[in-house]
Amino acid sequence: MNNIVTTNDGSSTFFSNNFEETYHSTHGARSESQHVFIHHGLHYLSYKSRIKIFELGFGTGLNTLLTLQEASSQEIDYHSVEKYPLKFNDYSSFKSALQYNEQSLYETIISAKWNTSTKINSYFNLTKYHVCIQKFNMNSNYDIIYFDAFSPRKQPELWEPFILNKMYDCLNKEGTLVTYCAKGQVKRDLASIGFQV
């Protein structure tokens, strides 16, 4: 079982014993997800009525929850890949640390079966894939990519140009990739592939 950590904005995250790193910023788990993935991702394409999102790193499911809460005026098709899903007890601990009015919605998200498309409500469809990204067949075009792997220091194989190029190839022309990582080499690799950074 991973250790739950309260971050500076009062929201919770986990310290991964496997990667020896927290799933979110200790300065604020919710603040980070809201700023990076919702504000600069979902809101960037707020003019679109239908959006297809790909997430690398389902993790705790926080990005999924926040997207679902924000997307009532948009139809969302949300795909998320996770090689190392949390244990049931971890998800339960994370749920209990959420605001009371979010717990039922979060339960629906984490209860959705892996590798199966699940209609969460009339405007949100979720598909979680229990697979590594290297083996995942990205056969569709996405409007937004939430790139939320552990840091390049802990999961360098997920930040290699091969993976970033895979992301570029599956984005729509006006699509966007958002990530918390601001490492210089990652930015240079993204630019060399064709991303406007």
C-alpha atoms as a printed R data frame, in Angstrom:
    type eleno elety resid chain resno       x      y       z
1   ATOM     1    CA   MET     A     1   0.000  0.000   0.000
2   ATOM     2    CA   ASN     A     2   1.235  3.498  -0.884
3   ATOM     3    CA   ASN     A     3   1.425  6.252   1.713
4   ATOM     4    CA   ILE     A     4  -1.175  9.018   1.450
5   ATOM     5    CA   VAL     A     5   0.232 12.547   1.737
6   ATOM     6    CA   THR     A     6  -1.605 15.801   2.427
7   ATOM     7    CA   THR     A     7  -0.292 18.524   0.109
8   ATOM     8    CA   ASN     A     8  -0.027 22.264   0.778
9   ATOM     9    CA   ASP     A     9  -3.454 23.113  -0.664
10  ATOM    10    CA   GLY     A    10  -5.115 20.569   1.631
11  ATOM    11    CA   SER     A    11  -5.730 17.968  -1.078
12  ATOM    12    CA   SER     A    12  -4.166 14.511  -1.012
13  ATOM    13    CA   THR     A    13  -1.795 12.469  -3.112
14  ATOM    14    CA   PHE     A    14   0.257  9.300  -2.719
15  ATOM    15    CA   PHE     A    15   3.937  8.688  -2.308
16  ATOM    16    CA   SER     A    16   4.736  5.809  -4.656
17  ATOM    17    CA   ASN     A    17   6.922  3.230  -2.948
18  ATOM    18    CA   ASN     A    18   7.716  1.806  -6.372
19  ATOM    19    CA   PHE     A    19   8.987  5.055  -7.929
20  ATOM    20    CA   GLU     A    20   9.882  6.898  -4.707
21  ATOM    21    CA   GLU     A    21   7.993  9.966  -5.875
22  ATOM    22    CA   THR     A    22   4.600 11.535  -5.197
23  ATOM    23    CA   TYR     A    23   1.832 11.219  -7.771
24  ATOM    24    CA   HIS     A    24   1.208 14.981  -7.642
25  ATOM    25    CA   SER     A    25   3.030 18.090  -6.529
26  ATOM    26    CA   THR     A    26   3.394 18.362  -2.757
27  ATOM    27    CA   HIS     A    27   2.659 22.087  -3.188
28  ATOM    28    CA   GLY     A    28  -0.900 21.112  -4.087
29  ATOM    29    CA   ALA     A    29  -2.214 17.995  -5.807
30  ATOM    30    CA   ARG     A    30  -5.546 19.495  -6.824
31  ATOM    31    CA   SER     A    31  -4.005 22.882  -7.663
32  ATOM    32    CA   GLU     A    32  -1.464 21.266  -9.966
33  ATOM    33    CA   SER     A    33  -4.048 19.155 -11.819
34  ATOM    34    CA   GLN     A    34  -6.418 22.110 -12.101
35  ATOM    35    CA   HIS     A    35  -3.729 24.468 -13.415
36  ATOM    36    CA   VAL     A    36  -1.937 22.118 -15.814
37  ATOM    37    CA   PHE     A    37  -4.561 19.757 -17.154
38  ATOM    38    CA   ILE     A    38  -7.864 21.611 -16.768
39  ATOM    39    CA   HIS     A    39  -6.878 25.256 -17.281
40  ATOM    40    CA   HIS     A    40  -4.246 24.725 -19.986
41  ATOM    41    CA   GLY     A    41  -5.768 21.558 -21.452
42  ATOM    42    CA   LEU     A    42  -9.532 21.272 -21.236
43  ATOM    43    CA   HIS     A    43 -10.205 25.020 -21.129
44  ATOM    44    CA   TYR     A    44  -7.862 25.584 -24.078
45  ATOM    45    CA   LEU     A    45 -10.434 23.830 -26.269
46  ATOM    46    CA   SER     A    46 -13.531 25.063 -24.453
47  ATOM    47    CA   TYR     A    47 -15.052 26.176 -27.769
48  ATOM    48    CA   LYS     A    48 -15.395 22.557 -28.938
49  ATOM    49    CA   SER     A    49 -18.613 20.723 -28.118
50  ATOM    50    CA   ARG     A    50 -16.954 17.300 -28.435
51  ATOM    51    CA   ILE     A    51 -13.472 16.509 -27.163
52  ATOM    52    CA   LYS     A    52 -11.387 13.355 -27.210
53  ATOM    53    CA   ILE     A    53  -8.796 13.189 -24.434
54  ATOM    54    CA   PHE     A    54  -5.884 10.798 -23.984
55  ATOM    55    CA   GLU     A    55  -4.177 10.567 -20.600
56  ATOM    56    CA   LEU     A    56  -0.818  8.914 -20.051
57  ATOM    57    CA   GLY     A    57  -0.919  7.916 -16.382
58  ATOM    58    CA   PHE     A    58  -4.360  7.365 -14.836
59  ATOM    59    CA   GLY     A    59  -2.686  7.317 -11.401
60  ATOM    60    CA   THR     A    60  -5.154  8.270  -8.672
61  ATOM    61    CA   GLY     A    61  -7.850  9.264 -11.179
62  ATOM    62    CA   LEU     A    62  -7.770 12.907 -10.027
63  ATOM    63    CA   ASN     A    63  -7.407 14.316 -13.561
64  ATOM    64    CA   THR     A    64 -10.354 12.205 -14.677
65  ATOM    65    CA   LEU     A    65 -12.491 13.416 -11.779
66  ATOM    66    CA   LEU     A    66 -11.677 17.097 -12.342
67  ATOM    67    CA   THR     A    67 -12.309 16.788 -16.087
68  ATOM    68    CA   LEU     A    68 -15.659 15.128 -15.458
69  ATOM    69    CA   GLN     A    69 -16.640 17.902 -13.041
70  ATOM    70    CA   GLU     A    70 -15.687 20.635 -15.516
71  ATOM    71    CA   ALA     A    71 -17.126 19.126 -18.686
72  ATOM    72    CA   SER     A    72 -20.890 19.424 -18.309
73  ATOM    73    CA   SER     A    73 -21.174 21.613 -21.422
74  ATOM    74    CA   GLN     A    74 -18.928 19.370 -23.535
75  ATOM    75    CA   GLU     A    75 -19.141 15.775 -24.670
76  ATOM    76    CA   ILE     A    76 -15.954 14.021 -23.545
77  ATOM    77    CA   ASP     A    77 -14.475 10.737 -24.760
78  ATOM    78    CA   TYR     A    78 -11.717 10.091 -22.189
79  ATOM    79    CA   HIS     A    79  -9.045  7.413 -22.670
80  ATOM    80    CA   SER     A    80  -6.430  6.725 -19.996
81  ATOM    81    CA   VAL     A    81  -3.484  4.322 -19.924
82  ATOM    82    CA   GLU     A    82  -1.981  2.978 -16.698
83  ATOM    83    CA   LYS     A    83   0.637  0.252 -16.430
84  ATOM    84    CA   TYR     A    84   0.591  0.159 -12.615
85  ATOM    85    CA   PRO     A    85  -2.958  0.669 -11.291
86  ATOM    86    CA   LEU     A    86  -3.286  1.399  -7.603
87  ATOM    87    CA   LYS     A    87  -4.615 -1.279  -5.278
88  ATOM    88    CA   PHE     A    88  -8.253 -1.186  -4.200
89  ATOM    89    CA   ASN     A    89  -7.293 -0.008  -0.695
90  ATOM    90    CA   ASP     A    90  -5.298  2.876  -2.173
91  ATOM    91    CA   TYR     A    91  -8.237  4.061  -4.258
92  ATOM    92    CA   SER     A    92 -10.464  3.790  -1.182
93  ATOM    93    CA   SER     A    93  -8.035  5.880   0.887
94  ATOM    94    CA   PHE     A    94  -7.870  8.516  -1.844
95  ATOM    95    CA   LYS     A    95 -11.661  8.580  -2.087
96  ATOM    96    CA   SER     A    96 -12.047  9.187   1.643
97  ATOM    97    CA   ALA     A    97  -9.681 12.184   1.363
98  ATOM    98    CA   LEU     A    98 -11.857 13.838  -1.307
99  ATOM    99    CA   GLN     A    99 -14.644 16.285  -0.602
100 ATOM   100    CA   TYR     A   100 -17.797 14.446   0.418
101 ATOM   101    CA   ASN     A   101 -19.762 15.559  -2.645
102 ATOM   102    CA   GLU     A   102 -17.048 14.116  -4.945
103 ATOM   103    CA   GLN     A   103 -16.809 10.661  -3.428
104 ATOM   104    CA   SER     A   104 -19.731  9.074  -5.267
105 ATOM   105    CA   LEU     A   105 -18.508 10.358  -8.637
106 ATOM   106    CA   TYR     A   106 -14.987  9.152  -7.890
107 ATOM   107    CA   GLU     A   107 -16.359  5.722  -6.921
108 ATOM   108    CA   THR     A   108 -17.995  5.488 -10.351
109 ATOM   109    CA   ILE     A   109 -14.678  6.324 -12.052
110 ATOM   110    CA   ILE     A   110 -12.542  3.825 -10.163
111 ATOM   111    CA   SER     A   111 -15.211  1.117 -10.399
112 ATOM   112    CA   ALA     A   112 -15.252  1.299 -14.200
113 ATOM   113    CA   LYS     A   113 -13.721 -1.889 -15.595
114 ATOM   114    CA   TRP     A   114 -10.324 -1.768 -17.211
115 ATOM   115    CA   ASN     A   115 -10.111 -2.157 -21.014
116 ATOM   116    CA   THR     A   116 -13.854 -1.508 -21.340
117 ATOM   117    CA   SER     A   117 -15.683  1.587 -22.511
118 ATOM   118    CA   THR     A   118 -17.936  2.906 -19.729
119 ATOM   119    CA   LYS     A   119 -20.574  5.617 -20.088
120 ATOM   120    CA   ILE     A   120 -20.256  7.567 -16.834
121 ATOM   121    CA   ASN     A   121 -23.122  9.914 -17.710
122 ATOM   122    CA   SER     A   122 -24.779 11.459 -20.768
123 ATOM   123    CA   TYR     A   123 -21.713 13.543 -21.691
124 ATOM   124    CA   PHE     A   124 -18.716 11.565 -20.396
125 ATOM   125    CA   ASN     A   125 -17.394  8.260 -21.707
126 ATOM   126    CA   LEU     A   126 -14.393  6.662 -19.984
127 ATOM   127    CA   THR     A   127 -12.044  3.921 -21.151
128 ATOM   128    CA   LYS     A   128  -9.174  2.923 -18.851
129 ATOM   129    CA   TYR     A   129  -6.469  0.695 -20.331
130 ATOM   130    CA   HIS     A   130  -4.281 -1.489 -18.117
131 ATOM   131    CA   VAL     A   131  -1.290 -1.640 -20.463
132 ATOM   132    CA   CYS     A   132   2.084  0.002 -21.018
133 ATOM   133    CA   ILE     A   133   2.159  2.852 -23.521
134 ATOM   134    CA   GLN     A   134   4.791  1.105 -25.621
135 ATOM   135    CA   LYS     A   135   2.267 -1.647 -26.440
136 ATOM   136    CA   PHE     A   136  -0.790  0.587 -26.694
137 ATOM   137    CA   ASN     A   137  -2.204  0.988 -30.192
138 ATOM   138    CA   MET     A   138  -3.064  4.663 -30.498
139 ATOM   139    CA   ASN     A   139  -5.332  4.338 -33.491
140 ATOM   140    CA   SER     A   140  -7.393  7.453 -33.009
141 ATOM   141    CA   ASN     A   141  -6.936 11.193 -33.131
142 ATOM   142    CA   TYR     A   142  -7.093 13.092 -29.857
143 ATOM   143    CA   ASP     A   143  -7.781 16.743 -29.163
144 ATOM   144    CA   ILE     A   144  -5.907 16.850 -25.843
145 ATOM   145    CA   ILE     A   145  -3.172 14.726 -24.296
146 ATOM   146    CA   TYR     A   146  -2.678 14.821 -20.535
147 ATOM   147    CA   PHE     A   147   0.942 13.673 -20.267
148 ATOM   148    CA   ASP     A   148   1.115 12.758 -16.580
149 ATOM   149    CA   ALA     A   149   3.819 10.126 -16.208
150 ATOM   150    CA   PHE     A   150   6.225 10.131 -13.287
151 ATOM   151    CA   SER     A   151   9.164 12.481 -13.795
152 ATOM   152    CA   PRO     A   152  11.887 11.861 -16.411
153 ATOM   153    CA   ARG     A   153  14.217 11.051 -13.529
154 ATOM   154    CA   LYS     A   154  11.964  8.194 -12.373
155 ATOM   155    CA   GLN     A   155  10.407  6.996 -15.652
156 ATOM   156    CA   PRO     A   156  12.873  8.090 -18.369
157 ATOM   157    CA   GLU     A   157  11.500  5.543 -20.832
158 ATOM   158    CA   LEU     A   158   8.209  7.457 -21.025
159 ATOM   159    CA   TRP     A   159   9.897 10.734 -21.982
160 ATOM   160    CA   GLU     A   160  11.958  9.404 -24.871
161 ATOM   161    CA   PRO     A   161  11.461 10.943 -28.349
162 ATOM   162    CA   PHE     A   162   9.848  7.677 -29.521
163 ATOM   163    CA   ILE     A   163   6.997  8.098 -27.027
164 ATOM   164    CA   LEU     A   164   6.680 11.861 -27.570
165 ATOM   165    CA   ASN     A   165   6.537 11.262 -31.320
166 ATOM   166    CA   LYS     A   166   3.770  8.717 -30.728
167 ATOM   167    CA   MET     A   167   1.852 11.455 -28.922
168 ATOM   168    CA   TYR     A   168   2.407 13.917 -31.765
169 ATOM   169    CA   ASP     A   169   1.175 11.450 -34.385
170 ATOM   170    CA   CYS     A   170  -2.145 10.845 -32.620
171 ATOM   171    CA   LEU     A   171  -3.041 14.515 -32.020
172 ATOM   172    CA   ASN     A   172  -5.508 16.384 -34.194
173 ATOM   173    CA   LYS     A   173  -4.125 19.392 -36.067
174 ATOM   174    CA   GLU     A   174  -5.331 21.878 -33.454
175 ATOM   175    CA   GLY     A   175  -4.678 19.499 -30.571
176 ATOM   176    CA   THR     A   176  -2.554 20.197 -27.514
177 ATOM   177    CA   LEU     A   177  -0.330 18.207 -25.166
178 ATOM   178    CA   VAL     A   178  -0.123 19.413 -21.572
179 ATOM   179    CA   THR     A   179   2.268 18.266 -18.868
180 ATOM   180    CA   TYR     A   180   3.649 19.480 -15.551
181 ATOM   181    CA   CYS     A   181   7.223 18.812 -16.731
182 ATOM   182    CA   ALA     A   182   9.309 21.842 -17.753
183 ATOM   183    CA   LYS     A   183  12.658 20.078 -18.162
184 ATOM   184    CA   GLY     A   184  14.773 21.660 -20.897
185 ATOM   185    CA   GLN     A   185  15.533 18.413 -22.711
186 ATOM   186    CA   VAL     A   186  11.853 17.482 -22.840
187 ATOM   187    CA   LYS     A   187  11.008 20.886 -24.334
188 ATOM   188    CA   ARG     A   188  13.775 20.523 -26.920
189 ATOM   189    CA   ASP     A   189  12.588 17.025 -27.824
190 ATOM   190    CA   LEU     A   190   8.987 18.223 -28.199
191 ATOM   191    CA   ALA     A   191  10.085 21.086 -30.456
192 ATOM   192    CA   SER     A   192  12.272 18.825 -32.608
193 ATOM   193    CA   ILE     A   193   9.323 16.485 -33.169
194 ATOM   194    CA   GLY     A   194   7.111 19.347 -34.376
195 ATOM   195    CA   PHE     A   195   5.283 20.609 -31.304
196 ATOM   196    CA   GLN     A   196   4.979 24.365 -30.894
197 ATOM   197    CA   VAL     A   197   6.282 24.728 -27.326
